[in-house]
């Protein structure tokens, strides 16, 4: 039977079978995986220990399906069939859960790496030991820093039987996506949807509904997905980020967007299957 809570966050290991611990080790932002034929797997503690690897910033993430998970930084590949792989490439061959855990691992490691010194007094920071919360605490002035994430909205806007897709100047020729943008400090998600859509395409929307969310570790974001309906206005792109935007019918969409593990793909496919 599938567990109700599959991932249990914890600063300490939750299970006793330490040799099974999954080790998410990164070189900068590339994950070390073991290559087994066509598959990439996460090394476990037992496999790695014989190489006596030098690991920095080792942290317990918690446990997934009863197996402790750790993250850390490793400078060199260990001997054997291992390689470093970026998470975008890794995401193409794995389950959504595996992607989320590797994302958690990189997010936690980045947070620990980026908070080695106190932003107030410059002294050494360490992981807080007491309590269940994960915070870096200053060894001199007790300033604490909790993990931070940058929320961004992503929205599928429909007008009758059509979906709004936009071409960003960074995209390859002929490729489109739904609209997205970072939430400003002190802004609600709904206000952000209205503002981003209006700034980028000049149209107004209503019936904004929550769709789902996805942590996005490139480098540290949380995508909050919405659907919305066209209210009024003519498309007028900002020509800054967005250079083209159009209403597409279901028949016109295949081949015009990049399929990936992202919530962007999920939202487009939600429309296609509507
Ligand atoms: Zn301090």
Short mmCIF file of C-alpha atoms and ligand atoms in Angstrom, two decimals:
data_model
loop_
_atom_site.label_atom_id
_atom_site.label_comp_id
_atom_site.label_asym_id
_atom_site.label_seq_id
_atom_site.Cartn_x
_atom_site.Cartn_y
_atom_site.Cartn_z
CA UNK A 1 0.00 0.00 0.00
CA UNK A 2 1.26 3.45 -0.84
CA UNK A 3 2.25 5.61 2.11
CA UNK A 4 0.00 8.58 2.88
CA UNK A 5 3.02 10.80 3.59
CA UNK A 6 5.74 9.55 1.28
CA UNK A 7 8.37 12.09 2.20
CA UNK A 8 9.00 12.84 5.89
CA UNK A 9 11.26 15.87 6.41
CA UNK A 10 13.72 15.51 9.29
CA UNK A 11 17.10 16.88 10.35
CA UNK A 12 17.97 13.47 11.83
CA UNK A 13 17.77 10.06 10.15
CA UNK A 14 14.41 8.38 10.83
CA UNK A 15 15.25 4.77 9.97
CA UNK A 16 17.95 2.39 11.21
CA UNK A 17 19.10 0.74 7.99
CA UNK A 18 21.89 3.25 7.38
CA UNK A 19 23.54 1.25 4.61
CA UNK A 20 20.44 1.92 2.46
CA UNK A 21 20.56 5.72 2.91
CA UNK A 22 20.18 7.53 -0.40
CA UNK A 23 23.01 9.97 -1.02
CA UNK A 24 22.21 12.99 -3.22
CA UNK A 25 25.68 14.40 -3.80
CA UNK A 26 26.29 17.40 -6.01
CA UNK A 27 29.28 18.91 -7.72
CA UNK A 28 28.15 22.56 -7.96
CA UNK A 29 24.58 21.86 -9.16
CA UNK A 30 25.16 18.53 -10.91
CA UNK A 31 23.98 15.36 -9.22
CA UNK A 32 26.14 12.26 -8.91
CA UNK A 33 24.26 9.22 -10.25
CA UNK A 34 25.20 5.64 -10.84
CA UNK A 35 24.75 4.58 -14.46
CA UNK A 36 23.05 1.17 -14.75
CA UNK A 37 22.41 0.51 -18.44
CA UNK A 38 19.79 3.04 -19.52
CA UNK A 39 18.95 3.98 -15.95
CA UNK A 40 20.38 6.44 -13.49
CA UNK A 41 20.16 5.54 -9.82
CA UNK A 42 21.03 7.38 -6.63
CA UNK A 43 23.96 5.77 -4.81
CA UNK A 44 23.35 4.43 -1.33
CA UNK A 45 25.64 4.83 1.65
CA UNK A 46 26.96 1.27 1.51
CA UNK A 47 27.98 1.60 -2.17
CA UNK A 48 29.80 4.85 -1.49
CA UNK A 49 31.53 4.08 1.77
CA UNK A 50 34.08 1.77 0.20
CA UNK A 51 35.37 4.78 -1.78
CA UNK A 52 35.67 6.94 1.37
CA UNK A 53 34.49 10.04 -0.51
CA UNK A 54 35.11 13.51 0.87
CA UNK A 55 31.67 15.10 1.38
CA UNK A 56 31.02 18.73 2.43
CA UNK A 57 27.85 20.18 4.00
CA UNK A 58 26.30 16.74 4.59
CA UNK A 59 22.67 17.10 5.72
CA UNK A 60 19.82 14.69 6.35
CA UNK A 61 16.79 15.68 4.28
CA UNK A 62 14.39 13.23 5.89
CA UNK A 63 13.13 9.95 4.52
CA UNK A 64 11.33 8.86 1.37
CA UNK A 65 9.30 5.65 1.53
CA UNK A 66 11.18 4.61 4.67
CA UNK A 67 14.69 5.33 3.36
CA UNK A 68 16.80 8.15 4.82
CA UNK A 69 17.93 10.72 2.24
CA UNK A 70 21.00 12.92 2.53
CA UNK A 71 22.42 15.74 0.49
CA UNK A 72 25.95 17.04 0.30
CA UNK A 73 28.67 18.37 -1.92
CA UNK A 74 31.30 16.14 -3.49
CA UNK A 75 34.30 17.48 -5.37
CA UNK A 76 35.27 14.44 -7.40
CA UNK A 77 33.49 11.48 -8.90
CA UNK A 78 34.22 8.26 -7.07
CA UNK A 79 35.59 5.33 -9.07
CA UNK A 80 33.05 3.06 -10.72
CA UNK A 81 30.14 3.71 -13.00
CA UNK A 82 29.18 7.17 -11.76
CA UNK A 83 28.63 10.44 -13.50
CA UNK A 84 27.51 13.99 -12.76
CA UNK A 85 24.27 15.03 -14.42
CA UNK A 86 22.27 18.26 -14.33
CA UNK A 87 18.75 17.97 -12.90
CA UNK A 88 17.02 18.98 -16.14
CA UNK A 89 18.64 16.05 -17.96
CA UNK A 90 18.06 13.74 -14.98
CA UNK A 91 14.36 14.74 -14.89
CA UNK A 92 13.78 13.28 -18.37
CA UNK A 93 14.18 9.66 -17.26
CA UNK A 94 12.74 9.56 -13.75
CA UNK A 95 9.45 9.67 -11.88
CA UNK A 96 7.96 12.90 -10.59
CA UNK A 97 8.74 11.84 -7.00
CA UNK A 98 12.39 11.19 -7.85
CA UNK A 99 12.58 14.63 -9.43
CA UNK A 100 11.07 16.27 -6.33
CA UNK A 101 13.54 14.59 -3.97
CA UNK A 102 16.54 15.53 -6.09
CA UNK A 103 15.14 19.09 -6.17
CA UNK A 104 14.78 19.11 -2.37
CA UNK A 105 18.35 17.86 -2.04
CA UNK A 106 19.77 20.61 -4.25
CA UNK A 107 17.64 23.31 -2.57
CA UNK A 108 18.79 22.28 0.89
CA UNK A 109 22.43 22.07 -0.16
CA UNK A 110 22.27 25.51 -1.81
CA UNK A 111 20.69 26.97 1.32
CA UNK A 112 23.45 25.55 3.55
CA UNK A 113 26.22 26.60 1.14
CA UNK A 114 24.83 30.15 0.85
CA UNK A 115 24.46 30.70 4.61
CA UNK A 116 27.89 29.86 5.98
CA UNK A 117 28.35 33.43 7.24
CA UNK A 118 25.93 35.62 9.18
CA UNK A 119 24.41 38.47 7.13
CA UNK A 120 24.30 40.68 10.24
CA UNK A 121 27.72 40.24 11.90
CA UNK A 122 29.71 38.04 9.49
CA UNK A 123 30.41 35.23 12.00
CA UNK A 124 30.17 31.50 11.26
CA UNK A 125 26.63 30.06 10.93
CA UNK A 126 25.76 26.47 11.85
CA UNK A 127 22.64 24.31 11.49
CA UNK A 128 20.37 24.80 14.51
CA UNK A 129 20.28 21.56 16.51
CA UNK A 130 17.24 22.09 18.78
CA UNK A 131 13.63 21.87 17.59
CA UNK A 132 12.30 20.40 14.38
CA UNK A 133 12.73 23.48 12.25
CA UNK A 134 15.63 23.75 9.89
CA UNK A 135 17.47 27.02 10.37
CA UNK A 136 21.03 28.26 10.15
CA UNK A 137 21.97 30.11 13.32
CA UNK A 138 24.84 32.53 13.92
CA UNK A 139 27.40 31.31 16.47
CA UNK A 140 27.93 34.89 17.65
CA UNK A 141 24.69 36.94 17.51
CA UNK A 142 22.04 34.16 17.22
CA UNK A 143 20.64 35.61 13.97
CA UNK A 144 18.64 32.85 12.24
CA UNK A 145 18.01 32.24 8.57
CA UNK A 146 15.26 29.86 7.48
CA UNK A 147 15.17 28.45 3.95
CA UNK A 148 13.69 30.92 1.47
CA UNK A 149 12.05 30.28 -1.85
CA UNK A 150 11.04 32.67 -4.63
CA UNK A 151 7.41 32.02 -5.63
CA UNK A 152 6.43 32.41 -9.27
CA UNK A 153 2.98 32.08 -10.80
CA UNK A 154 2.27 30.19 -13.99
CA UNK A 155 -1.12 30.46 -15.65
CA UNK A 156 -3.10 28.84 -18.45
CA UNK A 157 -5.54 31.41 -19.87
CA UNK A 158 -8.45 30.21 -21.93
CA UNK A 159 -10.85 32.08 -24.22
CA UNK A 160 -13.72 29.79 -25.25
CA UNK A 161 -11.98 26.83 -26.93
CA UNK A 162 -8.55 28.46 -27.22
CA UNK A 163 -5.47 28.75 -25.03
CA UNK A 164 -3.13 31.75 -24.83
CA UNK A 165 0.47 30.83 -25.61
CA UNK A 166 3.40 33.23 -25.80
CA UNK A 167 6.79 33.17 -27.43
CA UNK A 168 9.55 34.43 -25.15
CA UNK A 169 12.56 35.92 -26.89
CA UNK A 170 14.74 33.29 -25.13
CA UNK A 171 12.78 30.38 -26.71
CA UNK A 172 13.82 28.50 -29.84
CA UNK A 173 12.04 29.60 -33.03
CA UNK A 174 8.41 28.46 -33.20
CA UNK A 175 8.18 27.38 -29.52
CA UNK A 176 5.51 28.72 -27.19
CA UNK A 177 4.57 28.47 -23.53
CA UNK A 178 1.99 29.69 -21.06
CA UNK A 179 2.75 32.86 -19.08
CA UNK A 180 4.75 32.92 -15.86
CA UNK A 181 6.39 35.47 -13.61
CA UNK A 182 7.84 36.06 -10.15
CA UNK A 183 5.60 37.18 -7.29
CA UNK A 184 6.60 40.57 -5.90
CA UNK A 185 7.10 40.96 -2.15
CA UNK A 186 3.76 41.57 -0.44
CA UNK A 187 1.73 40.55 -3.50
CA UNK A 188 -0.99 37.88 -3.53
CA UNK A 189 -0.72 35.11 -6.11
CA UNK A 190 -3.99 36.24 -7.71
CA UNK A 191 -2.79 39.84 -8.05
CA UNK A 192 0.45 38.55 -9.51
CA UNK A 193 -1.49 36.56 -12.14
CA UNK A 194 -3.43 39.68 -13.15
CA UNK A 195 -0.34 41.90 -13.23
CA UNK A 196 1.94 39.52 -15.12
CA UNK A 197 -0.67 38.72 -17.75
CA UNK A 198 -1.53 42.40 -18.20
CA UNK A 199 2.13 43.52 -18.33
CA UNK A 200 3.18 40.85 -20.79
CA UNK A 201 0.16 40.66 -23.09
CA UNK A 202 -2.17 43.58 -22.29
CA UNK A 203 -5.20 41.41 -21.54
CA UNK A 204 -7.35 41.20 -18.42
CA UNK A 205 -8.41 37.86 -16.87
CA UNK A 206 -10.92 36.60 -14.31
CA UNK A 207 -12.04 33.31 -12.68
CA UNK A 208 -8.48 32.67 -11.48
CA UNK A 209 -8.37 29.15 -10.02
CA UNK A 210 -5.60 27.26 -8.29
CA UNK A 211 -4.29 24.31 -10.30
CA UNK A 212 -1.24 22.93 -8.45
CA UNK A 213 2.32 23.69 -7.45
CA UNK A 214 5.82 22.52 -8.20
CA UNK A 215 9.14 23.24 -6.50
CA UNK A 216 11.54 24.38 -9.19
CA UNK A 217 15.21 24.28 -8.18
CA UNK A 218 16.56 26.45 -11.04
CA UNK A 219 17.83 27.99 -8.84
CA UNK A 220 15.27 28.27 -6.02
CA UNK A 221 11.69 28.81 -6.99
CA UNK A 222 8.19 27.49 -6.34
CA UNK A 223 5.85 27.48 -9.30
CA UNK A 224 2.20 28.04 -8.33
CA UNK A 225 -0.06 27.05 -11.20
CA UNK A 226 -3.42 28.64 -12.04
CA UNK A 227 -6.06 28.55 -14.71
CA UNK A 228 -7.86 31.75 -15.67
CA UNK A 229 -10.37 32.95 -18.24
CA UNK A 230 -10.08 35.84 -20.66
CA UNK A 231 -12.05 38.91 -19.57
CA UNK A 232 -11.23 41.73 -21.99
CA UNK A 233 -8.56 43.48 -24.04
CA UNK A 234 -6.58 42.97 -27.21
CA UNK A 235 -3.23 41.12 -27.16
CA UNK A 236 -0.40 43.62 -27.12
CA UNK A 237 2.93 41.99 -26.20
CA UNK A 238 5.52 43.82 -24.10
CA UNK A 239 8.30 43.13 -26.66
CA UNK A 240 10.63 42.96 -23.68
CA UNK A 241 10.31 39.29 -22.64
CA UNK A 242 7.34 38.30 -24.80
CA UNK A 243 7.65 38.94 -28.52
CA UNK A 244 4.55 37.08 -29.71
CA UNK A 245 1.32 35.79 -28.13
CA UNK A 246 -1.68 34.16 -29.76
CA UNK A 247 -4.81 32.13 -29.03
CA UNK A 248 -4.30 28.54 -30.10
CA UNK A 249 -6.91 25.82 -30.68
CA UNK A 250 -6.22 22.28 -29.43
CA UNK A 251 -5.29 21.17 -32.95
CA UNK A 252 -2.69 23.93 -33.31
CA UNK A 253 -0.78 23.22 -30.09
CA UNK A 254 1.05 19.87 -30.54
CA UNK A 255 4.68 20.42 -31.51
CA UNK A 256 4.64 24.05 -30.35
CA UNK A 257 5.67 23.49 -26.72
CA UNK A 258 8.50 21.64 -25.06
CA UNK A 259 7.33 18.57 -23.15
CA UNK A 260 8.98 18.20 -19.76
CA UNK A 261 8.31 17.27 -16.14
CA UNK A 262 7.27 20.89 -15.50
CA UNK A 263 3.88 22.17 -14.36
CA UNK A 264 3.88 24.22 -17.58
CA UNK A 265 3.54 20.99 -19.57
CA UNK A 266 0.86 19.76 -17.13
CA UNK A 267 -1.20 22.93 -17.62
CA UNK A 268 -0.97 22.78 -21.42
CA UNK A 269 -1.96 19.10 -21.33
CA UNK A 270 -4.84 19.92 -18.97
CA UNK A 271 -6.16 22.21 -21.74
CA UNK A 272 -5.55 19.63 -24.48
CA UNK A 273 -7.50 16.99 -22.50
CA UNK A 274 -10.33 19.33 -21.47
ZN1 LIG B 1 25.73 37.06 13.53
#
